[in-house]
Short mmCIF file of C-alpha atoms and ligand atoms in Angstrom, two decimals:
data_model
loop_
_atom_site.label_atom_id
_atom_site.label_comp_id
_atom_site.label_asym_id
_atom_site.label_seq_id
_atom_site.Cartn_x
_atom_site.Cartn_y
_atom_site.Cartn_z
CA MET A 1 121.29 -61.32 227.30
CA ALA A 2 121.97 -63.62 230.78
CA SER A 3 120.56 -61.59 233.64
CA ALA A 4 122.71 -61.07 237.11
CA ALA A 5 120.61 -63.43 239.11
CA HIS A 6 121.80 -65.83 235.83
CA LYS A 7 125.15 -65.09 235.53
CA ALA A 8 125.31 -65.48 239.58
CA ALA A 9 124.00 -68.60 239.58
CA GLU A 10 126.46 -70.09 237.20
CA ARG A 11 129.69 -68.57 239.34
CA SER A 12 128.55 -70.05 242.34
CA THR A 13 127.87 -73.62 240.41
CA LYS A 14 130.73 -73.53 239.40
CA GLY A 15 132.12 -72.77 243.09
CA THR A 16 130.85 -76.15 244.09
CA SER A 17 132.43 -78.80 243.45
CA LYS A 18 131.10 -82.60 243.85
CA GLY A 19 133.99 -83.24 246.24
CA LEU A 20 132.90 -80.80 248.58
CA ASN A 21 132.66 -82.09 252.38
CA ARG A 22 129.13 -82.48 253.93
CA ARG A 23 129.65 -79.81 256.82
CA ALA A 24 130.98 -76.85 254.58
CA ALA A 25 128.19 -77.84 251.60
CA ASP A 26 125.44 -77.30 254.21
CA SER A 27 126.77 -74.03 255.30
CA THR A 28 127.01 -73.02 251.99
CA LEU A 29 123.37 -73.73 251.33
CA LYS A 30 122.14 -72.00 254.52
CA ASP A 31 123.99 -69.02 253.77
CA PHE A 32 123.23 -69.00 250.09
CA LYS A 33 122.03 -65.19 249.11
CA ALA A 34 119.80 -65.05 246.05
CA THR A 35 120.97 -62.10 243.52
CA ASP A 36 118.81 -59.14 245.11
CA PRO A 37 116.29 -58.12 242.39
CA THR A 38 116.51 -55.19 240.02
CA LEU A 39 114.27 -52.29 241.61
CA PHE A 40 113.75 -50.28 238.42
CA VAL A 41 113.77 -51.12 234.80
CA GLN A 42 112.85 -47.59 232.45
CA LYS A 43 110.86 -49.18 229.84
CA GLU A 44 111.55 -47.64 225.74
CA PHE A 45 109.53 -49.11 222.78
CA THR A 46 111.83 -50.70 219.99
CA ASN A 47 112.65 -47.82 217.60
CA GLY A 48 110.33 -45.48 219.63
CA THR A 49 107.22 -46.20 218.22
CA ALA A 50 104.57 -46.20 220.99
CA LYS A 51 101.66 -49.00 221.43
CA ARG A 52 98.47 -50.07 222.52
CA MET A 53 99.35 -51.06 226.44
CA ILE A 54 97.62 -54.40 228.24
CA PHE A 55 98.33 -54.16 231.34
CA ILE A 56 96.88 -57.40 232.82
CA GLY A 57 96.28 -58.06 236.76
CA ASP A 58 97.40 -60.81 238.92
CA ILE A 59 97.09 -63.85 236.75
CA HIS A 60 98.02 -66.59 238.57
CA GLY A 61 98.95 -69.99 236.96
CA CYS A 62 94.92 -69.17 235.37
CA SER A 63 97.31 -69.76 231.19
CA LYS A 64 93.70 -70.46 230.32
CA GLU A 65 91.62 -67.39 231.09
CA PHE A 66 95.71 -65.20 230.12
CA LYS A 67 95.10 -67.00 226.84
CA GLN A 68 91.14 -65.95 226.23
CA LEU A 69 91.62 -62.19 227.47
CA LEU A 70 94.19 -61.75 224.90
CA GLU A 71 92.30 -62.83 221.86
CA ASP A 72 89.33 -60.74 223.80
CA VAL A 73 91.20 -58.15 223.05
CA LYS A 74 92.18 -58.60 220.27
CA TYR A 75 96.14 -59.09 220.98
CA THR A 76 98.20 -57.63 217.66
CA PRO A 77 102.05 -59.00 218.42
CA GLY A 78 103.76 -55.58 217.26
CA GLU A 79 101.07 -53.18 217.88
CA ASP A 80 100.37 -54.26 220.86
CA GLN A 81 102.35 -54.38 224.33
CA VAL A 82 101.42 -56.69 226.84
CA VAL A 83 102.38 -55.71 230.70
CA LEU A 84 101.76 -58.08 233.44
CA VAL A 85 101.60 -56.53 236.95
CA GLY A 86 103.13 -59.93 238.77
CA ASP A 87 102.05 -62.77 240.52
CA LEU A 88 102.31 -64.66 237.31
CA VAL A 89 102.67 -68.10 239.18
CA ALA A 90 101.35 -69.92 242.28
CA LYS A 91 97.62 -71.12 243.30
CA GLY A 92 96.05 -71.50 239.47
CA PRO A 93 96.65 -74.87 237.43
CA ASP A 94 99.38 -73.97 235.41
CA SER A 95 102.23 -71.33 236.44
CA VAL A 96 104.52 -72.51 234.13
CA GLY A 97 101.98 -72.33 231.28
CA VAL A 98 101.84 -68.17 232.28
CA VAL A 99 105.49 -68.15 232.14
CA ARG A 100 105.99 -69.22 228.71
CA LYS A 101 103.23 -67.96 226.99
CA ALA A 102 103.88 -63.78 228.68
CA ARG A 103 108.09 -64.68 227.50
CA GLU A 104 106.26 -66.10 223.84
CA ILE A 105 104.79 -62.86 223.10
CA GLY A 106 107.67 -60.16 224.74
CA ALA A 107 105.00 -59.10 227.86
CA TRP A 108 106.79 -56.84 230.07
CA CYS A 109 106.75 -58.22 233.87
CA VAL A 110 107.22 -56.99 237.41
CA ARG A 111 108.48 -58.88 240.19
CA GLY A 112 105.02 -60.12 242.21
CA ASN A 113 105.57 -61.72 245.94
CA HIS A 114 104.78 -65.03 244.39
CA ASP A 115 107.44 -64.41 240.98
CA ASP A 116 110.04 -63.70 243.96
CA PRO A 117 109.90 -67.39 246.00
CA VAL A 118 110.01 -69.17 242.91
CA ILE A 119 113.12 -67.38 241.19
CA ARG A 120 115.21 -67.42 244.48
CA TRP A 121 114.49 -70.45 244.62
CA ARG A 122 115.86 -72.05 241.00
CA GLU A 123 118.51 -69.80 241.63
CA PHE A 124 119.11 -71.89 244.95
CA LEU A 125 118.40 -74.84 242.99
CA ASN A 126 121.11 -73.47 240.32
CA GLY A 127 123.41 -73.30 242.53
CA PRO A 128 124.27 -74.53 245.57
CA ALA A 129 121.74 -77.16 246.13
CA GLN A 130 122.22 -78.50 242.17
CA GLY A 131 121.37 -82.10 241.95
CA MET A 132 120.29 -82.71 245.67
CA PRO A 133 116.99 -84.46 245.78
CA LYS A 134 113.87 -83.65 246.68
CA THR A 135 113.79 -86.35 249.64
CA GLU A 136 117.21 -84.41 250.97
CA LEU A 137 115.66 -80.65 250.83
CA GLN A 138 112.93 -81.73 252.41
CA SER A 139 115.35 -83.10 255.39
CA LEU A 140 117.19 -79.62 254.49
CA GLU A 141 113.85 -78.29 255.99
CA SER A 142 112.67 -79.94 258.84
CA SER A 143 116.31 -79.40 260.47
CA ASP A 144 116.02 -75.61 259.15
CA GLY A 145 118.63 -76.18 256.63
CA LEU A 146 117.23 -74.03 254.08
CA PRO A 147 118.20 -70.47 253.67
CA TYR A 148 114.87 -68.82 253.68
CA SER A 149 112.01 -69.25 255.95
CA ASP A 150 109.73 -69.04 252.95
CA PHE A 151 110.94 -71.97 251.19
CA LYS A 152 108.17 -74.67 252.21
CA ILE A 153 108.73 -78.01 250.11
CA THR A 154 105.58 -79.37 250.44
CA ASP A 155 102.92 -76.68 251.94
CA LYS A 156 104.05 -73.72 248.82
CA PRO A 157 104.25 -73.50 245.11
CA HIS A 158 107.00 -72.01 244.75
CA PHE A 159 109.78 -74.99 245.02
CA GLU A 160 107.89 -77.42 242.09
CA ILE A 161 107.02 -74.28 239.94
CA ALA A 162 110.68 -72.99 240.23
CA ARG A 163 112.39 -76.93 239.25
CA GLU A 164 109.45 -76.99 236.24
CA MET A 165 110.51 -74.26 234.60
CA SER A 166 113.17 -74.52 231.63
CA PRO A 167 116.66 -72.22 231.50
CA GLY A 168 114.33 -70.06 229.40
CA ASP A 169 111.96 -69.60 231.75
CA PHE A 170 114.37 -68.76 234.72
CA GLU A 171 115.73 -66.28 232.64
CA PHE A 172 112.91 -64.30 231.51
CA MET A 173 111.36 -63.97 235.42
CA SER A 174 114.61 -62.73 237.07
CA GLU A 175 114.75 -59.91 234.85
CA PHE A 176 111.32 -58.61 236.60
CA SER A 177 112.03 -55.83 237.97
CA VAL A 178 110.58 -54.51 240.90
CA ILE A 179 109.23 -50.44 239.69
CA MET A 180 109.00 -50.51 235.88
CA ALA A 181 108.75 -46.90 234.23
CA LEU A 182 106.95 -46.21 230.88
CA PRO A 183 108.32 -44.65 227.83
CA ASN A 184 106.41 -41.76 226.13
CA PRO A 185 103.67 -41.29 225.96
CA TYR A 186 102.88 -43.31 228.88
CA SER A 187 105.27 -42.02 231.22
CA GLU A 188 102.80 -40.57 233.80
CA PHE A 189 102.60 -44.09 234.57
CA VAL A 190 104.99 -46.65 237.08
CA VAL A 191 103.89 -50.46 237.36
CA VAL A 192 104.53 -52.80 240.45
CA HIS A 193 102.77 -55.59 242.58
CA GLY A 194 101.81 -54.29 245.50
CA GLY A 195 101.99 -50.60 245.87
CA LEU A 196 104.38 -47.82 246.69
CA ASP A 197 105.63 -45.66 250.05
CA PRO A 198 104.35 -41.89 249.08
CA SER A 199 107.09 -40.84 252.41
CA LYS A 200 109.57 -42.14 250.09
CA ALA A 201 111.42 -41.25 245.65
CA ILE A 202 110.09 -43.81 243.57
CA LEU A 203 114.07 -45.03 243.37
CA GLU A 204 114.68 -45.13 247.57
CA GLN A 205 111.60 -47.47 247.44
CA ASN A 206 112.06 -50.73 249.34
CA PRO A 207 111.49 -53.99 247.17
CA ASP A 208 110.37 -56.27 249.85
CA ASP A 209 106.96 -53.45 250.71
CA VAL A 210 106.88 -52.37 247.28
CA MET A 211 105.56 -56.41 245.81
CA THR A 212 103.94 -56.95 249.12
CA MET A 213 102.05 -53.74 250.81
CA ARG A 214 98.44 -52.88 250.56
CA ASN A 215 98.30 -50.65 253.48
CA ILE A 216 100.19 -47.54 255.32
CA GLY A 217 99.93 -48.13 259.07
CA PRO A 218 101.70 -46.69 261.93
CA ASN A 219 105.43 -48.34 261.16
CA GLY A 220 105.13 -47.93 257.52
CA PRO A 221 103.62 -50.41 255.02
CA SER A 222 101.68 -53.51 255.33
CA SER A 223 100.81 -56.36 253.90
CA GLU A 224 98.26 -56.87 256.70
CA LYS A 225 95.09 -56.50 255.15
CA ASP A 226 93.27 -54.94 258.22
CA GLU A 227 96.27 -52.52 258.92
CA GLY A 228 96.42 -49.02 258.29
CA ASP A 229 95.05 -47.03 255.22
CA GLY A 230 94.63 -48.41 251.93
CA TRP A 231 98.50 -46.68 250.72
CA PHE A 232 97.15 -45.31 247.10
CA ASP A 233 94.48 -43.25 249.64
CA LEU A 234 97.51 -41.39 250.70
CA TRP A 235 99.34 -41.81 247.32
CA ALA A 236 96.23 -40.04 245.69
CA ALA A 237 96.75 -37.22 249.17
CA LYS A 238 99.55 -36.37 248.13
CA MET A 239 99.50 -36.46 244.75
CA LYS A 240 96.50 -33.34 244.84
CA GLU A 241 99.33 -31.46 246.93
CA LEU A 242 101.56 -31.65 244.19
CA PRO A 243 101.53 -29.28 241.39
CA GLN A 244 100.64 -31.10 238.11
CA PRO A 245 104.10 -31.39 235.77
CA SER A 246 102.79 -29.23 232.31
CA GLY A 247 102.83 -30.77 228.73
CA ASP A 248 104.58 -34.53 228.47
CA ALA A 249 108.22 -33.52 228.89
CA GLU A 250 110.18 -36.28 228.47
CA THR A 251 111.26 -38.46 231.93
CA THR A 252 114.74 -39.47 232.28
CA GLU A 253 116.26 -42.78 234.80
CA SER A 254 117.66 -40.26 236.92
CA ASP A 255 114.63 -38.15 237.82
CA TYR A 256 112.97 -40.86 239.63
CA SER A 257 115.26 -40.31 242.60
CA THR A 258 113.85 -37.46 243.08
CA ILE A 259 110.32 -37.99 241.44
CA GLN A 260 107.65 -39.18 244.10
CA PHE A 261 104.84 -39.59 243.04
CA LYS A 262 103.03 -40.60 239.23
CA LYS A 263 99.97 -42.72 238.16
CA VAL A 264 100.35 -46.34 239.51
CA ILE A 265 99.41 -49.27 237.87
CA TYR A 266 99.38 -52.54 239.98
CA GLY A 267 97.71 -55.96 241.80
CA HIS A 268 98.03 -58.04 244.45
CA ASP A 269 94.58 -56.99 246.46
CA ALA A 270 92.38 -59.40 245.55
CA GLY A 271 90.48 -57.78 249.10
CA ARG A 272 89.66 -54.94 247.20
CA ALA A 273 89.57 -56.27 243.94
CA LEU A 274 89.48 -54.32 241.08
CA ASN A 275 90.18 -50.79 242.05
CA ILE A 276 90.40 -47.91 239.49
CA LEU A 277 90.95 -44.64 241.07
CA GLU A 278 92.24 -41.28 239.38
CA TYR A 279 96.34 -42.04 240.52
CA THR A 280 96.12 -45.54 241.14
CA LYS A 281 94.52 -48.66 239.42
CA GLY A 282 94.26 -51.62 240.58
CA LEU A 283 93.67 -54.99 238.98
CA ASP A 284 93.78 -58.25 240.99
CA SER A 285 90.08 -58.91 240.66
CA ARG A 286 90.31 -62.01 242.14
CA CYS A 287 90.91 -64.28 239.08
CA VAL A 288 92.64 -67.40 240.61
CA TYR A 289 89.50 -66.97 243.53
CA GLY A 290 86.53 -67.42 241.17
CA GLY A 291 86.31 -63.61 239.63
CA GLU A 292 87.93 -62.52 236.77
CA LEU A 293 90.98 -61.23 234.72
CA THR A 294 90.98 -57.59 233.51
CA ALA A 295 92.82 -55.63 231.19
CA PHE A 296 93.43 -52.39 231.79
CA ILE A 297 94.37 -50.31 227.91
CA LEU A 298 95.89 -47.57 227.54
CA PRO A 299 95.07 -44.99 225.49
CA GLY A 300 91.59 -44.64 226.36
CA GLU A 301 91.89 -47.19 229.96
CA THR A 302 88.84 -49.33 228.73
CA MET A 303 88.86 -52.56 230.40
CA VAL A 304 88.16 -56.14 229.43
CA SER A 305 87.49 -58.98 231.41
CA VAL A 306 87.27 -62.99 231.42
CA THR A 307 85.08 -65.01 234.54
CA CYS A 308 87.60 -67.68 236.10
CA PRO A 309 86.56 -70.68 237.94
CA ASN A 310 87.78 -71.09 242.00
CA TYR A 311 91.03 -72.91 241.49
CA ASP A 312 92.48 -71.80 245.08
CA GLY A 313 89.49 -73.19 247.15
CA GLU A 314 89.64 -70.18 249.31
CA ASP A 315 87.42 -67.51 249.15
CA VAL A 316 89.21 -64.86 251.69
CA ALA A 317 88.00 -61.97 249.16
CA ASN A 318 84.39 -63.16 249.24
CA ASP A 319 84.29 -62.88 253.11
CA ARG A 320 86.45 -59.56 253.11
CA ARG A 321 83.23 -58.37 250.69
CA ARG A 322 80.73 -59.71 252.99
CA ARG A 323 81.84 -58.12 256.05
CA ARG A 324 82.12 -54.28 253.90
CA ARG A 325 78.13 -55.60 252.98
CA ASP A 326 77.95 -56.31 256.85
CA HIS A 327 79.17 -52.73 258.41
CA SER A 328 76.94 -50.81 255.81
CA GLY A 329 74.02 -52.62 256.97
CA SER A 330 73.30 -53.97 253.63
CA LYS A 331 69.80 -56.50 253.92
CA HIS A 332 71.87 -59.52 253.04
CA ALA A 333 74.04 -58.59 256.90
CA LYS A 334 73.85 -61.75 259.12
MN1 MN B 401 100.40 -60.63 245.11
#
């Protein structure tokens, strides 16, 4: 079935005739706004049959390691459900390969902050920018004629990934929701890429914050690494204040307009690496930076990892860990 984003792209394509004069076309380009992502999806199992759940952290184009990890966990189609916590693409060597493999196995995915610009770029390229050569788009970029400030043709990978994807890949990615609620017997969990704001109900969350937050600072959710406290610490503090639900009564979608707290499975925070706490399960184990790609498996909360080469070249996460050791007075401190 065509997604809302895909349908909107088709509509705007039809509305852009080739004979449009240049000035009108430019303003269409600059004013383009991509379809909003779906904030929330309640997942169900086909035929109501529960499966083993395999949650995998930020893959970032590491398709070889993704396939290896599926082998290592003995992924079995029909018996297992793979869930990706976002950022399938960018930084690593084979973003489109990751998307294809995810499609092939029917993975459930949430939208990460690197998936989001790829989806917006592709909608733009299918719509008002259809048929425009790269050189023309580059001159638009230098004259501030592109619709989003994060549209960087040379400095960021999202444009090339968006161009390389097949229409089916794009349709698959446009359906990634920002928040995913899991069916019974896993309904105590929700899945997001970045985090959740402890001051808001699940259906009241701001999508950009959910995709990007690491901390809660004085002005609320923040993606900055050194501002405020980890969102998961505030989340845990709030969870502890609440009466815990008895039994496993089914949660319906409308319940999420008042429900504030669930256990959360997420990614995004390579600086803190694997971060498995009672109420939150952080799965970004720095795959693309020469760390590991990790699968977190339910039931049982077991973990399996594969090691990865450093494809990105940066070592931001390690710097952070070194700093933390310095504070603790380790012998290795400078
Ligand atoms: Mn991310």
